Protein backbone atom coordinates (compact mmCIF):
# COMPACT_ATOMS: atom_id res chain seq x y z
CA UNK A 1 0.00 0.00 0.00
CA UNK A 2 1.27 3.44 -0.89
CA UNK A 3 2.40 5.53 2.05
CA UNK A 4 3.08 2.64 4.41
CA UNK A 5 6.84 3.30 4.45
CA UNK A 6 6.30 6.88 5.59
CA UNK A 7 3.70 5.75 8.11
CA UNK A 8 6.23 3.34 9.62
CA UNK A 9 8.71 6.21 9.96
CA UNK A 10 6.11 8.51 11.53
CA UNK A 11 5.24 5.85 14.10
CA UNK A 12 8.88 4.89 14.71
CA UNK A 13 8.32 1.28 13.66
CA UNK A 14 10.84 -0.73 11.66
CA UNK A 15 9.96 -2.63 8.49
CA UNK A 16 11.24 -5.75 10.25
CA UNK A 17 8.49 -5.38 12.87
CA UNK A 18 5.91 -5.40 10.09
CA UNK A 19 7.57 -8.27 8.22
CA UNK A 20 7.77 -10.40 11.37
CA UNK A 21 4.02 -10.16 11.82
CA UNK A 22 3.27 -10.53 8.11
CA UNK A 23 5.33 -13.72 7.72
CA UNK A 24 4.29 -15.23 11.05
CA UNK A 25 7.69 -14.94 12.73
CA UNK A 26 6.06 -13.04 15.59
CA UNK A 27 2.60 -13.67 17.01
CA UNK A 28 0.12 -10.86 16.41
CA UNK A 29 -1.24 -9.41 19.64
CA UNK A 30 -4.23 -7.15 20.23
CA UNK A 31 -1.81 -4.24 20.63
CA UNK A 32 -0.29 -5.10 17.23
CA UNK A 33 -3.72 -4.92 15.61
CA UNK A 34 -4.23 -1.45 17.07
CA UNK A 35 -0.79 -0.40 15.85
CA UNK A 36 -1.48 -1.80 12.37
CA UNK A 37 -4.77 0.10 12.18
CA UNK A 38 -2.97 3.31 13.16
CA UNK A 39 -0.36 2.62 10.46
CA UNK A 40 -3.05 2.14 7.82
CA UNK A 41 -4.84 5.32 8.90
CA UNK A 42 -1.59 7.29 8.70
CA UNK A 43 -0.76 5.78 5.29
CA UNK A 44 -4.18 6.81 3.99
CA UNK A 45 -3.66 10.34 5.28
CA UNK A 46 -0.26 10.53 3.60
CA UNK A 47 -1.64 9.35 0.28
CA UNK A 48 -4.63 11.65 0.71
CA UNK A 49 -2.30 14.63 0.92
CA UNK A 50 -0.96 13.95 -2.56
CA UNK A 51 -3.54 11.75 -4.22
CA UNK A 52 -2.56 8.19 -5.08
CA UNK A 53 -1.29 8.94 -8.59
CA UNK A 54 0.62 12.07 -7.62
CA UNK A 55 2.11 10.21 -4.66
CA UNK A 56 3.38 7.40 -6.89
CA UNK A 57 4.80 9.91 -9.39
CA UNK A 58 6.49 11.84 -6.59
CA UNK A 59 8.09 8.69 -5.17
CA UNK A 60 9.26 7.56 -8.63
CA UNK A 61 10.74 10.98 -9.39
CA UNK A 62 12.54 11.01 -6.03
CA UNK A 63 13.99 7.56 -6.71
CA UNK A 64 15.14 8.65 -10.19
CA UNK A 65 16.76 11.77 -8.75
CA UNK A 66 18.57 9.72 -6.12
CA UNK A 67 19.85 7.27 -8.75
CA UNK A 68 20.99 10.14 -10.97
CA UNK A 69 22.78 11.81 -8.06
CA UNK A 70 24.55 8.56 -7.15
CA UNK A 71 25.61 8.20 -10.80
CA UNK A 72 26.96 11.76 -10.88
CA UNK A 73 28.90 11.21 -7.66
CA UNK A 74 30.39 7.99 -9.03
CA UNK A 75 31.37 9.75 -12.27
CA UNK A 76 32.98 12.63 -10.36
CA UNK A 77 34.92 10.19 -8.20
CA UNK A 78 36.26 8.51 -11.34
CA UNK A 79 37.31 11.86 -12.83
CA UNK A 80 39.06 12.95 -9.61
CA UNK A 81 40.78 9.57 -9.29
CA UNK A 82 42.02 9.78 -12.89
CA UNK A 83 43.34 13.30 -12.32
CA UNK A 84 45.06 12.35 -9.07
CA UNK A 85 46.71 9.26 -10.55
CA UNK A 86 47.97 11.32 -13.49
CA UNK A 87 49.34 13.98 -11.14
CA UNK A 88 50.98 11.49 -8.78
CA UNK A 89 51.05 7.75 -9.13
CA UNK A 90 50.81 6.46 -5.56
CA UNK A 91 50.44 9.31 -3.09
CA UNK A 92 49.44 12.96 -3.09
CA UNK A 93 52.38 15.36 -2.72
CA UNK A 94 50.35 18.56 -2.37
CA UNK A 95 48.51 19.13 0.90
CA UNK A 96 47.02 22.35 -0.51
CA UNK A 97 45.42 20.77 -3.59
CA UNK A 98 41.74 21.69 -3.89
CA UNK A 99 40.96 18.04 -4.70
CA UNK A 100 42.69 16.81 -1.53
CA UNK A 101 39.44 16.34 0.48
CA UNK A 102 38.05 13.97 -2.14
CA UNK A 103 41.25 12.46 -3.53
CA UNK A 104 41.39 8.66 -3.34
CA UNK A 105 45.18 8.81 -2.95
CA UNK A 106 46.74 8.88 0.51
CA UNK A 107 48.57 12.04 1.50
CA UNK A 108 52.33 11.60 1.47
CA UNK A 109 53.90 12.36 4.85
CA UNK A 110 56.27 14.90 3.31
CA UNK A 111 53.41 16.81 1.68
CA UNK A 112 53.36 19.35 4.50
CA UNK A 113 57.13 19.80 4.42
CA UNK A 114 57.22 20.21 0.63
CA UNK A 115 54.27 22.57 0.54
CA UNK A 116 54.47 24.34 -2.86
CA UNK A 117 53.02 27.50 -1.34
CA UNK A 118 55.48 27.70 1.52
CA UNK A 119 58.17 30.39 1.54
CA UNK A 120 60.99 27.85 1.84
mmCIF file of C-alpha atoms in Angstrom:
data_model
loop_
_atom_site.group_PDB
_atom_site.id
_atom_site.type_symbol
_atom_site.label_atom_id
_atom_site.label_comp_id
_atom_site.label_asym_id
_atom_site.label_seq_id
_atom_site.Cartn_x
_atom_site.Cartn_y
_atom_site.Cartn_z
ATOM 1 C CA UNK A 1 0.000 0.000 0.000
ATOM 2 C CA UNK A 2 1.269 3.444 -0.894
ATOM 3 C CA UNK A 3 2.401 5.530 2.047
ATOM 4 C CA UNK A 4 3.078 2.639 4.408
ATOM 5 C CA UNK A 5 6.844 3.305 4.448
ATOM 6 C CA UNK A 6 6.304 6.883 5.585
ATOM 7 C CA UNK A 7 3.700 5.746 8.108
ATOM 8 C CA UNK A 8 6.229 3.338 9.620
ATOM 9 C CA UNK A 9 8.708 6.214 9.956
ATOM 10 C CA UNK A 10 6.109 8.512 11.526
ATOM 11 C CA UNK A 11 5.236 5.853 14.098
ATOM 12 C CA UNK A 12 8.883 4.887 14.711
ATOM 13 C CA UNK A 13 8.316 1.283 13.659
ATOM 14 C CA UNK A 14 10.843 -0.729 11.656
ATOM 15 C CA UNK A 15 9.961 -2.634 8.493
ATOM 16 C CA UNK A 16 11.238 -5.750 10.251
ATOM 17 C CA UNK A 17 8.491 -5.384 12.867
ATOM 18 C CA UNK A 18 5.910 -5.400 10.091
ATOM 19 C CA UNK A 19 7.567 -8.275 8.216
ATOM 20 C CA UNK A 20 7.771 -10.397 11.369
ATOM 21 C CA UNK A 21 4.025 -10.163 11.819
ATOM 22 C CA UNK A 22 3.273 -10.525 8.106
ATOM 23 C CA UNK A 23 5.327 -13.717 7.718
ATOM 24 C CA UNK A 24 4.293 -15.234 11.047
ATOM 25 C CA UNK A 25 7.689 -14.940 12.726
ATOM 26 C CA UNK A 26 6.062 -13.044 15.589
ATOM 27 C CA UNK A 27 2.597 -13.672 17.013
ATOM 28 C CA UNK A 28 0.122 -10.857 16.406
ATOM 29 C CA UNK A 29 -1.242 -9.408 19.640
ATOM 30 C CA UNK A 30 -4.226 -7.146 20.226
ATOM 31 C CA UNK A 31 -1.814 -4.245 20.632
ATOM 32 C CA UNK A 32 -0.289 -5.103 17.230
ATOM 33 C CA UNK A 33 -3.719 -4.925 15.608
ATOM 34 C CA UNK A 34 -4.234 -1.450 17.072
ATOM 35 C CA UNK A 35 -0.794 -0.401 15.846
ATOM 36 C CA UNK A 36 -1.483 -1.799 12.368
ATOM 37 C CA UNK A 37 -4.769 0.104 12.177
ATOM 38 C CA UNK A 38 -2.972 3.312 13.158
ATOM 39 C CA UNK A 39 -0.361 2.616 10.459
ATOM 40 C CA UNK A 40 -3.047 2.139 7.820
ATOM 41 C CA UNK A 41 -4.839 5.316 8.899
ATOM 42 C CA UNK A 42 -1.588 7.285 8.700
ATOM 43 C CA UNK A 43 -0.762 5.784 5.289
ATOM 44 C CA UNK A 44 -4.185 6.805 3.986
ATOM 45 C CA UNK A 45 -3.658 10.343 5.283
ATOM 46 C CA UNK A 46 -0.256 10.528 3.602
ATOM 47 C CA UNK A 47 -1.645 9.347 0.277
ATOM 48 C CA UNK A 48 -4.632 11.649 0.706
ATOM 49 C CA UNK A 49 -2.296 14.635 0.916
ATOM 50 C CA UNK A 50 -0.961 13.950 -2.561
ATOM 51 C CA UNK A 51 -3.543 11.753 -4.225
ATOM 52 C CA UNK A 52 -2.561 8.186 -5.081
ATOM 53 C CA UNK A 53 -1.287 8.937 -8.593
ATOM 54 C CA UNK A 54 0.623 12.067 -7.618
ATOM 55 C CA UNK A 55 2.112 10.210 -4.661
ATOM 56 C CA UNK A 56 3.381 7.396 -6.893
ATOM 57 C CA UNK A 57 4.800 9.906 -9.388
ATOM 58 C CA UNK A 58 6.487 11.842 -6.590
ATOM 59 C CA UNK A 59 8.092 8.686 -5.170
ATOM 60 C CA UNK A 60 9.260 7.557 -8.629
ATOM 61 C CA UNK A 61 10.744 10.984 -9.385
ATOM 62 C CA UNK A 62 12.542 11.012 -6.031
ATOM 63 C CA UNK A 63 13.986 7.557 -6.712
ATOM 64 C CA UNK A 64 15.139 8.650 -10.188
ATOM 65 C CA UNK A 65 16.763 11.769 -8.747
ATOM 66 C CA UNK A 66 18.568 9.717 -6.116
ATOM 67 C CA UNK A 67 19.848 7.267 -8.751
ATOM 68 C CA UNK A 68 20.993 10.135 -10.971
ATOM 69 C CA UNK A 69 22.782 11.808 -8.061
ATOM 70 C CA UNK A 70 24.554 8.560 -7.155
ATOM 71 C CA UNK A 71 25.610 8.200 -10.802
ATOM 72 C CA UNK A 72 26.961 11.755 -10.884
ATOM 73 C CA UNK A 73 28.896 11.215 -7.660
ATOM 74 C CA UNK A 74 30.392 7.986 -9.029
ATOM 75 C CA UNK A 75 31.375 9.748 -12.266
ATOM 76 C CA UNK A 76 32.976 12.629 -10.358
ATOM 77 C CA UNK A 77 34.923 10.185 -8.195
ATOM 78 C CA UNK A 78 36.262 8.512 -11.342
ATOM 79 C CA UNK A 79 37.314 11.855 -12.827
ATOM 80 C CA UNK A 80 39.056 12.951 -9.614
ATOM 81 C CA UNK A 81 40.777 9.566 -9.294
ATOM 82 C CA UNK A 82 42.015 9.778 -12.895
ATOM 83 C CA UNK A 83 43.342 13.301 -12.324
ATOM 84 C CA UNK A 84 45.059 12.349 -9.068
ATOM 85 C CA UNK A 85 46.707 9.261 -10.554
ATOM 86 C CA UNK A 86 47.971 11.324 -13.490
ATOM 87 C CA UNK A 87 49.342 13.981 -11.138
ATOM 88 C CA UNK A 88 50.976 11.494 -8.784
ATOM 89 C CA UNK A 89 51.045 7.747 -9.130
ATOM 90 C CA UNK A 90 50.813 6.460 -5.562
ATOM 91 C CA UNK A 91 50.436 9.310 -3.090
ATOM 92 C CA UNK A 92 49.445 12.960 -3.090
ATOM 93 C CA UNK A 93 52.384 15.356 -2.718
ATOM 94 C CA UNK A 94 50.348 18.558 -2.368
ATOM 95 C CA UNK A 95 48.506 19.131 0.900
ATOM 96 C CA UNK A 96 47.021 22.349 -0.506
ATOM 97 C CA UNK A 97 45.415 20.766 -3.589
ATOM 98 C CA UNK A 98 41.737 21.686 -3.888
ATOM 99 C CA UNK A 99 40.961 18.045 -4.698
ATOM 100 C CA UNK A 100 42.692 16.813 -1.532
ATOM 101 C CA UNK A 101 39.445 16.344 0.479
ATOM 102 C CA UNK A 102 38.046 13.965 -2.141
ATOM 103 C CA UNK A 103 41.254 12.457 -3.529
ATOM 104 C CA UNK A 104 41.391 8.659 -3.338
ATOM 105 C CA UNK A 105 45.180 8.807 -2.950
ATOM 106 C CA UNK A 106 46.743 8.882 0.509
ATOM 107 C CA UNK A 107 48.566 12.042 1.502
ATOM 108 C CA UNK A 108 52.329 11.598 1.472
ATOM 109 C CA UNK A 109 53.897 12.364 4.846
ATOM 110 C CA UNK A 110 56.272 14.897 3.307
ATOM 111 C CA UNK A 111 53.405 16.810 1.679
ATOM 112 C CA UNK A 112 53.356 19.349 4.496
ATOM 113 C CA UNK A 113 57.132 19.798 4.421
ATOM 114 C CA UNK A 114 57.217 20.205 0.630
ATOM 115 C CA UNK A 115 54.266 22.566 0.545
ATOM 116 C CA UNK A 116 54.473 24.336 -2.855
ATOM 117 C CA UNK A 117 53.017 27.502 -1.344
ATOM 118 C CA UNK A 118 55.481 27.701 1.515
ATOM 119 C CA UNK A 119 58.168 30.388 1.535
ATOM 120 C CA UNK A 120 60.992 27.845 1.842
#
